[in-house]
Short mmCIF file of C-alpha atoms in Angstrom, two decimals:
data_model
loop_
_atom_site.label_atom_id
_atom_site.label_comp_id
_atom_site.label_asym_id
_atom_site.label_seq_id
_atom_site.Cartn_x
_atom_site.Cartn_y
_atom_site.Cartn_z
CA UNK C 1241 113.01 121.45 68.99
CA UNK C 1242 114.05 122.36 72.76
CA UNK C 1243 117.42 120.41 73.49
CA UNK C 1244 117.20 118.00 76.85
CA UNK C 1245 119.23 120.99 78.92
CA UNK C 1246 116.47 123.37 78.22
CA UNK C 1247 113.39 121.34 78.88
CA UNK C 1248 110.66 123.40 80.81
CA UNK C 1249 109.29 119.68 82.04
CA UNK C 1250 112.86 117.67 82.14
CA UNK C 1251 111.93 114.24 83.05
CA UNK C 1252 113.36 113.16 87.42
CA UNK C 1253 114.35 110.39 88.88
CA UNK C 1254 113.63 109.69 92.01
CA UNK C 1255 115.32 107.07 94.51
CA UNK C 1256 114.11 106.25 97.63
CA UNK C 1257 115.90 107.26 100.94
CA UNK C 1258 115.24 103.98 102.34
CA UNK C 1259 118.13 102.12 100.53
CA UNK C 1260 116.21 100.14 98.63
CA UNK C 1261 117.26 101.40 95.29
CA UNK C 1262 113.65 101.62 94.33
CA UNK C 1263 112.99 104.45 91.78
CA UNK C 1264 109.95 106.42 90.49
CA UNK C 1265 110.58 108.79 86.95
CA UNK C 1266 108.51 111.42 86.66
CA UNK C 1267 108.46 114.94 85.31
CA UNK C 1268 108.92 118.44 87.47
CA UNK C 1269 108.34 121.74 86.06
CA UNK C 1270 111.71 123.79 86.49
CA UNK C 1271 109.86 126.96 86.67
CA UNK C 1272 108.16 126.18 89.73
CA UNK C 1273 110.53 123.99 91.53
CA UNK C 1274 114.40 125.04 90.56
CA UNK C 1275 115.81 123.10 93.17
CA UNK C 1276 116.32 119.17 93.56
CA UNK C 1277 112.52 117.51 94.78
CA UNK C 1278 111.86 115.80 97.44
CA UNK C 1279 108.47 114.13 97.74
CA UNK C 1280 106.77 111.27 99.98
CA UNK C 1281 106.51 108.39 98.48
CA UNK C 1282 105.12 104.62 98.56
CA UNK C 1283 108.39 102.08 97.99
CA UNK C 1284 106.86 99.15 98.04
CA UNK C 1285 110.21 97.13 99.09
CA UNK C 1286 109.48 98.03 102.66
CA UNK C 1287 106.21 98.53 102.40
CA UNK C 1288 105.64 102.48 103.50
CA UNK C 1289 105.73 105.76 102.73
CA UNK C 1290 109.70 106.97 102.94
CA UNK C 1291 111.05 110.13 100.92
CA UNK C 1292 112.07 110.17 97.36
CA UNK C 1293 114.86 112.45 96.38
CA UNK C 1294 115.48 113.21 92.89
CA UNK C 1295 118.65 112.19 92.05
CA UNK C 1296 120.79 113.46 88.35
#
């Protein structure tokens, strides 16, 4: 079995920009996308789309 390190689909977090602390998990292929994600987002605290960066 693969350890966590060497996941091909590691498993993100991803924290709103907003401030709201509001969080989304989700999985990212590291192939594809080596570097940190950021994606838009609905964070329902404010009520809007905002940008979720993926946080470690």
């Amino acid at each position: 079995m693969a350890g966590k390190s060497k996941d091909l689909r590691p498993k993100i977090t991803l924290e709103s920009t907003a401030g709201t602390g509001y969080r989304y998990v989700s999985e990212k292929s590291r192939r594809n996308n080596p570097d940190r994600l950021v994606l838009r987002r609905y964070d329902p605290v404010v009520r809007r789309h905002v940008q979720f960066k993926e946080t470690r």
